[in-house]
mmCIF file of C-alpha atoms in Angstrom:
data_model
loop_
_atom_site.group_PDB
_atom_site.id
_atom_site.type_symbol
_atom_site.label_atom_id
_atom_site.label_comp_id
_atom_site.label_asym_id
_atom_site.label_seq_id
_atom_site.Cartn_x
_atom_site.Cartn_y
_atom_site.Cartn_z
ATOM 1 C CA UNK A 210 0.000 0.000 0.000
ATOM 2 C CA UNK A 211 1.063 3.484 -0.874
ATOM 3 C CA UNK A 212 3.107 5.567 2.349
ATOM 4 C CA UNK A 213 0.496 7.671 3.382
ATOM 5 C CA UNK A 214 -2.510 6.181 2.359
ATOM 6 C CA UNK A 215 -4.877 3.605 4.462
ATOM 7 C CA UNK A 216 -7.091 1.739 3.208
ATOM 8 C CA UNK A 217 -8.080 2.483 -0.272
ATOM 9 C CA UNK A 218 -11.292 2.541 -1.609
ATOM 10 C CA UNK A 219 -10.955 3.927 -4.842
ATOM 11 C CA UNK A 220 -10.738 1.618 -8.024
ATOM 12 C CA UNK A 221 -7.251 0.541 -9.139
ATOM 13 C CA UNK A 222 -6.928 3.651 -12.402
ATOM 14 C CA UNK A 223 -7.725 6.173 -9.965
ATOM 15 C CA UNK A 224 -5.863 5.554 -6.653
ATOM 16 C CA UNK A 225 -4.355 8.763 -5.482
ATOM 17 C CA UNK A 226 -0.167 8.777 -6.059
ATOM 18 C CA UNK A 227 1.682 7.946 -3.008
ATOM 19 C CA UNK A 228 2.394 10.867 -0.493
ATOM 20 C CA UNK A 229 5.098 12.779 -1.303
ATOM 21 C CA UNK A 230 7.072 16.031 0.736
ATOM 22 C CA UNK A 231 4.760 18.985 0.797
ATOM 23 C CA UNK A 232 7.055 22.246 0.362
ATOM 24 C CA UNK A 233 8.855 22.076 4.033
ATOM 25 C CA UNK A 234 7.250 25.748 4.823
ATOM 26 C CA UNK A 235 4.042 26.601 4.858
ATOM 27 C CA UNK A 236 2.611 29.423 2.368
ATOM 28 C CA UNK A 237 2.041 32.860 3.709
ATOM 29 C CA UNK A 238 -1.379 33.687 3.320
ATOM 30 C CA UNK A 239 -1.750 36.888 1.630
ATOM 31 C CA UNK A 240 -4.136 38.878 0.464
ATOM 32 C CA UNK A 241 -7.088 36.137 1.694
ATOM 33 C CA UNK A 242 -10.259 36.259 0.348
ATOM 34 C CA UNK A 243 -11.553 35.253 3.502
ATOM 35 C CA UNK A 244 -11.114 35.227 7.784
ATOM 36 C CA UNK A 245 -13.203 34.732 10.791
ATOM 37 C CA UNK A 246 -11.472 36.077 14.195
ATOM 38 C CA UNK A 247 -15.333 35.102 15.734
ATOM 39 C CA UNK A 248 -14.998 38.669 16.898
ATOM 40 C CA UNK A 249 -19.187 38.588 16.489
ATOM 41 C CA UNK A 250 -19.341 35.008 16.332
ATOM 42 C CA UNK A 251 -20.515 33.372 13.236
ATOM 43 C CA UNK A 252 -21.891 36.822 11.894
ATOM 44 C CA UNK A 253 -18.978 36.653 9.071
ATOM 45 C CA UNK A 254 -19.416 33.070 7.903
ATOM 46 C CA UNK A 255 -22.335 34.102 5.973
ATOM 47 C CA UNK A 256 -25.454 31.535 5.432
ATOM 48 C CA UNK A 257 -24.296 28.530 7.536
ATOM 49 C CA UNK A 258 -26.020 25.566 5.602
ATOM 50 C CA UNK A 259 -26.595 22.017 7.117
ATOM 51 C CA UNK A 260 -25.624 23.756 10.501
ATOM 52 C CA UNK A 261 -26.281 21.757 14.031
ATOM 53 C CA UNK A 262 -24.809 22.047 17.299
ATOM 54 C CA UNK A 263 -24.488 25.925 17.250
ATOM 55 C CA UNK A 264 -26.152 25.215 21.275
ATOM 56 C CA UNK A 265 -22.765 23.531 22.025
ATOM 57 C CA UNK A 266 -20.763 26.494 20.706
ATOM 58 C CA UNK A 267 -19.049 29.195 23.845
ATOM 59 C CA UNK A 268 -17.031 32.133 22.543
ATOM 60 C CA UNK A 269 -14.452 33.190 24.670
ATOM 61 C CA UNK A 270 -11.451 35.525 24.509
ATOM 62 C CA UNK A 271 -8.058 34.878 25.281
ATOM 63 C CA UNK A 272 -4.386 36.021 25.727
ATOM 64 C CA UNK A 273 -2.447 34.980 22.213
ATOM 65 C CA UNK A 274 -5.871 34.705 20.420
ATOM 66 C CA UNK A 275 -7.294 37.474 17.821
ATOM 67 C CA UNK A 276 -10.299 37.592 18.258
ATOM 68 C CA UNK A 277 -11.941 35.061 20.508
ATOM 69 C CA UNK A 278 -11.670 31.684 20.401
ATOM 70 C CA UNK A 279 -15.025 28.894 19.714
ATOM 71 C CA UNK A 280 -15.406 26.544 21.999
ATOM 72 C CA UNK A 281 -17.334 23.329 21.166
ATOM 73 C CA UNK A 282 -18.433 21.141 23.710
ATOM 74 C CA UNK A 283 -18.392 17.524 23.077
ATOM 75 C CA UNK A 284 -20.135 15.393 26.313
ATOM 76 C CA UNK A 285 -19.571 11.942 27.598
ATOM 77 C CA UNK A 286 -20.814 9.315 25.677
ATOM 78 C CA UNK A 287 -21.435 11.198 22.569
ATOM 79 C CA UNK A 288 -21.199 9.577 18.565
ATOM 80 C CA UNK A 289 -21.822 11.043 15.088
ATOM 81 C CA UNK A 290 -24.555 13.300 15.274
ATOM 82 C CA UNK A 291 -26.933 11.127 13.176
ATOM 83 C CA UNK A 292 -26.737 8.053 15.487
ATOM 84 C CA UNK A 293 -27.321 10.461 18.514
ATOM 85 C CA UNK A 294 -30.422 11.853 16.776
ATOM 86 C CA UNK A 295 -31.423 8.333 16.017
ATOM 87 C CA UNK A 296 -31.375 7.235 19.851
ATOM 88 C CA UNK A 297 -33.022 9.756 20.585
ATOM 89 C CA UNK A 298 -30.255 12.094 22.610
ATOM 90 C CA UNK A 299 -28.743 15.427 21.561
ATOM 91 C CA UNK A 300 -26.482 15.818 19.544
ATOM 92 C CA UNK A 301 -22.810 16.605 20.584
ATOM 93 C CA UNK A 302 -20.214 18.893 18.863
ATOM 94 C CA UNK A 303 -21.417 21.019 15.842
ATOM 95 C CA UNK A 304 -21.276 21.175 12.324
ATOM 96 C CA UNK A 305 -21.942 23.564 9.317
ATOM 97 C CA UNK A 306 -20.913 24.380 5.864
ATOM 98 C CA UNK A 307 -20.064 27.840 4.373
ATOM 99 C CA UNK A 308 -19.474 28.869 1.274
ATOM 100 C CA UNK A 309 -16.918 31.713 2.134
ATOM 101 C CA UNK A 310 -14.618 31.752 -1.333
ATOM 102 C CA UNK A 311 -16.606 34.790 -3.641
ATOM 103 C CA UNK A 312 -17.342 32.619 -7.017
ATOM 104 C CA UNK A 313 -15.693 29.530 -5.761
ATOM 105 C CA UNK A 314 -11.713 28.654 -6.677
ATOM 106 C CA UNK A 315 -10.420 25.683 -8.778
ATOM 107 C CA UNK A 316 -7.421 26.293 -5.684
ATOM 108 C CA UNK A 317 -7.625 27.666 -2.013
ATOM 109 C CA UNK A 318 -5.219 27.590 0.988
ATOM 110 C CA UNK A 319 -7.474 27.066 4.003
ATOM 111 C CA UNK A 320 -5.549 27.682 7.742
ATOM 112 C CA UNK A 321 -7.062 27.685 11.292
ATOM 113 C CA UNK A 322 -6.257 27.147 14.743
ATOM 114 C CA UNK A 323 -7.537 24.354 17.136
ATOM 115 C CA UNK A 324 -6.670 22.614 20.616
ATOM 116 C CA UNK A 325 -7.709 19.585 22.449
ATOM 117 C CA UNK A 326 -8.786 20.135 25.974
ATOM 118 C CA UNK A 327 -5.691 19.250 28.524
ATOM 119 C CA UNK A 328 -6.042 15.763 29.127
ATOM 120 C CA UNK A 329 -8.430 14.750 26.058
ATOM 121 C CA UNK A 330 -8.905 11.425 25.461
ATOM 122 C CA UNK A 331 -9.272 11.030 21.673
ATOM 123 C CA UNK A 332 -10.704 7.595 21.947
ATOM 124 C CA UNK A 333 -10.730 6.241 18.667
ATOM 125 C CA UNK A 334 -11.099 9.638 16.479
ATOM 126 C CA UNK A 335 -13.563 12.013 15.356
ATOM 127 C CA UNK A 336 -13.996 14.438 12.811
ATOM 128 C CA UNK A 337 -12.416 18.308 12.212
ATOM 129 C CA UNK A 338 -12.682 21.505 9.736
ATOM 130 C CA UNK A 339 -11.451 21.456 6.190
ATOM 131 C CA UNK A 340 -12.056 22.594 2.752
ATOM 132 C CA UNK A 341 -15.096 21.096 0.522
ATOM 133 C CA UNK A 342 -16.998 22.095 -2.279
ATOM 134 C CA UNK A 343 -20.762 21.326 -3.865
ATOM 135 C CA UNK A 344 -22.836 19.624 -1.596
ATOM 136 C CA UNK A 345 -19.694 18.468 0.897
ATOM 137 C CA UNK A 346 -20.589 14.756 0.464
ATOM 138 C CA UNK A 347 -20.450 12.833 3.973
ATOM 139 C CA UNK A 348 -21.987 10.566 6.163
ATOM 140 C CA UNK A 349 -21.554 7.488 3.961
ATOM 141 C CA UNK A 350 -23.126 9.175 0.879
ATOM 142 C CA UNK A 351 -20.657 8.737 -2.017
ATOM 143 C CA UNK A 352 -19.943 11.717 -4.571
ATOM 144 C CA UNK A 353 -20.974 11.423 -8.270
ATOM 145 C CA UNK A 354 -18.006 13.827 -9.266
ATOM 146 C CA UNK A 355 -20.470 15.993 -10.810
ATOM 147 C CA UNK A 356 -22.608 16.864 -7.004
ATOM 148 C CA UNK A 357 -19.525 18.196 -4.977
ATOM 149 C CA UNK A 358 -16.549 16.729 -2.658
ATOM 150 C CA UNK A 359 -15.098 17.350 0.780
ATOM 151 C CA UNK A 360 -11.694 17.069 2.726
ATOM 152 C CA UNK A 361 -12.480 17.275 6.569
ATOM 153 C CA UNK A 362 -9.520 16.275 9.007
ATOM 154 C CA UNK A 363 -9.460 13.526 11.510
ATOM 155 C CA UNK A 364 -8.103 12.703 14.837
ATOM 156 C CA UNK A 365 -7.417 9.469 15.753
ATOM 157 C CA UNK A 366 -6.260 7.153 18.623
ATOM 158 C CA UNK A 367 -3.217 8.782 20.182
ATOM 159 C CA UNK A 368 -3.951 12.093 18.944
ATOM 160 C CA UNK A 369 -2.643 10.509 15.032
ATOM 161 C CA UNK A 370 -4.712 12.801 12.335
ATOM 162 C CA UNK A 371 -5.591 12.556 8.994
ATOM 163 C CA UNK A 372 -7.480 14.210 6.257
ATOM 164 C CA UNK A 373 -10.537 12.158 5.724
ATOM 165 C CA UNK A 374 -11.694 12.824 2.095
ATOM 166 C CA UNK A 375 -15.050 12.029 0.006
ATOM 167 C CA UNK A 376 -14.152 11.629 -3.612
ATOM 168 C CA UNK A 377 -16.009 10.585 -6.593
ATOM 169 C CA UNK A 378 -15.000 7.106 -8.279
ATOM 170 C CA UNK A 379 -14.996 4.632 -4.686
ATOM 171 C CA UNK A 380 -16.190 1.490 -4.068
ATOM 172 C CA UNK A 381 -17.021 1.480 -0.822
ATOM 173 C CA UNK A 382 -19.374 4.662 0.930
ATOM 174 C CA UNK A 383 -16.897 6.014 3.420
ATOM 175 C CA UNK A 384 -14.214 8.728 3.232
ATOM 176 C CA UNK A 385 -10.629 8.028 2.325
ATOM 177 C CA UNK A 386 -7.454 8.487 4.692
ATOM 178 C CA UNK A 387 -5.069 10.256 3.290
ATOM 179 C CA UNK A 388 -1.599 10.842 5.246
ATOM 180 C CA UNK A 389 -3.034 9.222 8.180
ATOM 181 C CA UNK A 390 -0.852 9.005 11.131
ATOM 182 C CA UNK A 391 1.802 11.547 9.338
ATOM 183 C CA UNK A 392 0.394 14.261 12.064
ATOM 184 C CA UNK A 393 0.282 14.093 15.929
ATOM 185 C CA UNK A 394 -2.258 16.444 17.803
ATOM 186 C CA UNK A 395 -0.912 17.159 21.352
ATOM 187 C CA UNK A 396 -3.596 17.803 24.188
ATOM 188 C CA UNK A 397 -3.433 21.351 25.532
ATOM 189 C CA UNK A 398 -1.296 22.580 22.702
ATOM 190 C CA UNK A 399 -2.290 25.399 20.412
ATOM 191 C CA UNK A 400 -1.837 23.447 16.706
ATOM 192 C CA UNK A 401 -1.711 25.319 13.104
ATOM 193 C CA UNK A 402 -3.674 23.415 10.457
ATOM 194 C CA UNK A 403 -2.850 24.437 6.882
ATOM 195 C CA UNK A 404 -4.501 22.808 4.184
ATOM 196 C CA UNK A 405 -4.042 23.770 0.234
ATOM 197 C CA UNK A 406 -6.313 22.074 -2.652
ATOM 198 C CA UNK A 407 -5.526 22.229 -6.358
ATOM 199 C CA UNK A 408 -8.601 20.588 -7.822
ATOM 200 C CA UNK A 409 -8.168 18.217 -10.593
ATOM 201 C CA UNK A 410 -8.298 18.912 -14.867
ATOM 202 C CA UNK A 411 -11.414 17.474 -15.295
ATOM 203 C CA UNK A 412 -11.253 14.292 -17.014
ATOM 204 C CA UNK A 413 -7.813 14.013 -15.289
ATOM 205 C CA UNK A 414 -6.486 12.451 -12.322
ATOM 206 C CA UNK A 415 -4.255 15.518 -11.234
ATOM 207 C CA UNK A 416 -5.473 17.355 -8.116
ATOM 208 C CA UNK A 417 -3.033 17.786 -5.299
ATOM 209 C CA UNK A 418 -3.790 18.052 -1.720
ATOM 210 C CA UNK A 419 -1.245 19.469 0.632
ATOM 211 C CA UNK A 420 -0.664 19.378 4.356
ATOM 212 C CA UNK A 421 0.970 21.445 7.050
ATOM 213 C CA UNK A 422 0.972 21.451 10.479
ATOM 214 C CA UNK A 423 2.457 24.012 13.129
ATOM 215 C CA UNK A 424 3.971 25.351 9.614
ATOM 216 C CA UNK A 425 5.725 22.294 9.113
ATOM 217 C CA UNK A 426 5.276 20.201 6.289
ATOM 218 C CA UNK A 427 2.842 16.733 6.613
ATOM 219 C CA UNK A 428 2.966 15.953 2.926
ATOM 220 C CA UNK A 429 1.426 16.008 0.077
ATOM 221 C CA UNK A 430 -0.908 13.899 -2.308
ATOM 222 C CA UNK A 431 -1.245 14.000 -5.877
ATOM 223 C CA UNK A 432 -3.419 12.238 -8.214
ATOM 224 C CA UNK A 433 -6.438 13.041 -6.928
ATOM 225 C CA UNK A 434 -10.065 13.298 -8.934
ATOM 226 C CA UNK A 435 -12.418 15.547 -7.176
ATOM 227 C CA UNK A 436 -14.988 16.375 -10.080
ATOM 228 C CA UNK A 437 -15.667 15.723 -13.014
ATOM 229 C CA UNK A 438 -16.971 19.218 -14.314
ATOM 230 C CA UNK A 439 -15.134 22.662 -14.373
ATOM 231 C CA UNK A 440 -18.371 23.881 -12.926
ATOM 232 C CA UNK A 441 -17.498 22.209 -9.527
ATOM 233 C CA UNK A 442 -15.185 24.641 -7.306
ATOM 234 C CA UNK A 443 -13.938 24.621 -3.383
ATOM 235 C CA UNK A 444 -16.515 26.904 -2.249
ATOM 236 C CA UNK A 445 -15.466 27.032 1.730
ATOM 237 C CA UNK A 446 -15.449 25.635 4.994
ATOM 238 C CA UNK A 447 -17.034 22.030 6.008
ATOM 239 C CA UNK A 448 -16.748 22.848 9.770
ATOM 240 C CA UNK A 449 -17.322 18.970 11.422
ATOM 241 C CA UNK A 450 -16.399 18.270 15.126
ATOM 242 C CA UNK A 451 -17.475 15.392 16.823
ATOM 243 C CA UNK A 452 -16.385 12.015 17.981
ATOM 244 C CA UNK A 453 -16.863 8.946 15.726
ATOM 245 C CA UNK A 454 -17.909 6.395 14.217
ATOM 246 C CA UNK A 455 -21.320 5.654 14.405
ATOM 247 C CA UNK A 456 -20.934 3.214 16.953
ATOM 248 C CA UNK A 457 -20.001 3.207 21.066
ATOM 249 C CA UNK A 458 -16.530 1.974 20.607
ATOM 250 C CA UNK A 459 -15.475 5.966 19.482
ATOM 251 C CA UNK A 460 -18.032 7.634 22.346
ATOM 252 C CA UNK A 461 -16.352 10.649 24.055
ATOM 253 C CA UNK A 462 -15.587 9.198 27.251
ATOM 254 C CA UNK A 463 -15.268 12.716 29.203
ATOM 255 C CA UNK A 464 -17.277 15.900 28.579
ATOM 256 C CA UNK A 465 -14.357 17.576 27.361
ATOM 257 C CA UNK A 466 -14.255 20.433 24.262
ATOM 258 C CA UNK A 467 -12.055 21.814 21.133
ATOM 259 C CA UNK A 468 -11.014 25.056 20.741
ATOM 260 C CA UNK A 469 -11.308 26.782 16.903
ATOM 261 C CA UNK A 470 -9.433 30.067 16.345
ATOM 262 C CA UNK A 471 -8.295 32.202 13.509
ATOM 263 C CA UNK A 472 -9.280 30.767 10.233
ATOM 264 C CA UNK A 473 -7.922 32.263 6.586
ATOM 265 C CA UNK A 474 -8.776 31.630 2.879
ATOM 266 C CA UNK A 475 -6.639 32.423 0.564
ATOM 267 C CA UNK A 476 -7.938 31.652 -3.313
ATOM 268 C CA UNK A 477 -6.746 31.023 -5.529
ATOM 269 C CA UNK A 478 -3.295 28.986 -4.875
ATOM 270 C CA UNK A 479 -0.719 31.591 -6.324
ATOM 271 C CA UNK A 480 1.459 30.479 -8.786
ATOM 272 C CA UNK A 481 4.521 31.188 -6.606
ATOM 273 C CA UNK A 482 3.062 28.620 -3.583
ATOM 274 C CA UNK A 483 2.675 25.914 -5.946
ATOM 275 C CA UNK A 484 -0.590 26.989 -7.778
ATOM 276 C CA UNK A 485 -1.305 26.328 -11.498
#
């Protein structure tokens, strides 16, 4: 199996190219065409869409934050939000799309800020931000390549991450790990997430997806088919935090919380960072 790729579910002609080094740096963000600080909440995230959880959310400010931080609570015994709903419980964590990028972007640079409560207990992993476009396929619903695509992150056991993508073209429903376990989220520790997307020619197998965290690079994937049209963009944010798996082997087994901070969009790529 390809370094830095688990378990593939994509047929054999369109298996993304092993990871390979990311530039070591990662980009300065110029000139974005996007950035929340949460200095009045969600007010500058536009129309949230699919939003839940927003009852779980606490704003709070903080030395060596702009802005203020978001807080989102995630109690004991929690799951995916779906299987929660479906027991009849509330739902724990949030979640929400927006489509901050003016037009969309065949690129974007997305960066943000998060911590793990001291002490978390990460259990076997649950879901975090990252870049999407279309509908933000997830949940087990497979993308068509024509309806839309999304690139959340992951934490896993031991604090390991991953960027857990929903591509067009897989066999089986779920997501895709890409550069799983190349990461390591530290309880209590302020972390940098920077994640860049070039989406792919379509008809091509040539989109790029590129990882850095604390400014250091994770790597990078190439490869990639995300859509199949030039009408499909990255439009934004897929903000997803909660723990699991649908099933009590990944329930939170502490109230605890995640801290969100500072997010940046820069789009598109320039040429100069690795853009086309």
């Amino acid at each position: 199996m390809a370094a830095g790729i688990v378990a593939p579910e994509l047929p054999a002609a369109a298996t993304p190219e092993a990871a390979t080094a990311a530039p070591a740096r990662a980009p300065e963000l110029r000139q974005p065409v996007w950035r929340s600080q949460f200095r009045q909440g969600l007010a500058d995230w536009g129309r949230l869409h699919e939003d839940w959880g927003l009852d779980n959310h606490q704003l709070l400010a903080e030395p060596g934050v702009a802005g203020q931080l978001l807080r989102v609570r995630l109690r004991q015994g929690s799951i995916d939000p779906g299987s929660m709903s479906r027991r009849g419980l509330p739902r724990s964590g949030t979640g929400f799309k927006a489509a901050v990028i003016p037009g969309g972007s065949d690129s974007a640079t997305l960066r943000y800020r998060l911590r793990f409560a001291p002490g978390f207990d990460f259990v076997r992993g649950g879901k975090l931000p990252g870049l999407y476009g279309g509908r933000g396929p997830s949940g087990g619903v497979a993308p068509q390549g024509d309806d839309g695509f999304s690139l959340r992150l992951m934490w896993r056991e031991a604090g390991a991450g991953e960027v857990y993508a929903y591509l067009p073209g897989r066999v089986r429903r779920h997501g895709l790990s890409l550069l799983r376990g190349q990461l390591r989220f530290v309880p209590g520790r302020w972390h940098q997430v920077t994640q860049q997307l070039l989406l792919n020619t379509p008809g091509l197998d040539d989109g790029v997806l590129r990882l850095w965290l604390d400014g250091q690079a994770v790597g990078e994937v190439g490869g990639l088919r995300l859509r199949d049209s030039a009408k499909r963009r990255v439009d934004g944010v897929f903000v997803d935090l909660f723990f699991g798996g649908s099933d009590d082997s990944w329930a939170a087994r502490a109230d605890t919380h995640v801290d969100l901070a500072e997010f940046t969009i820069v789009a598109p790529v320039p040429l100069q960072e690795g853009g086309r």
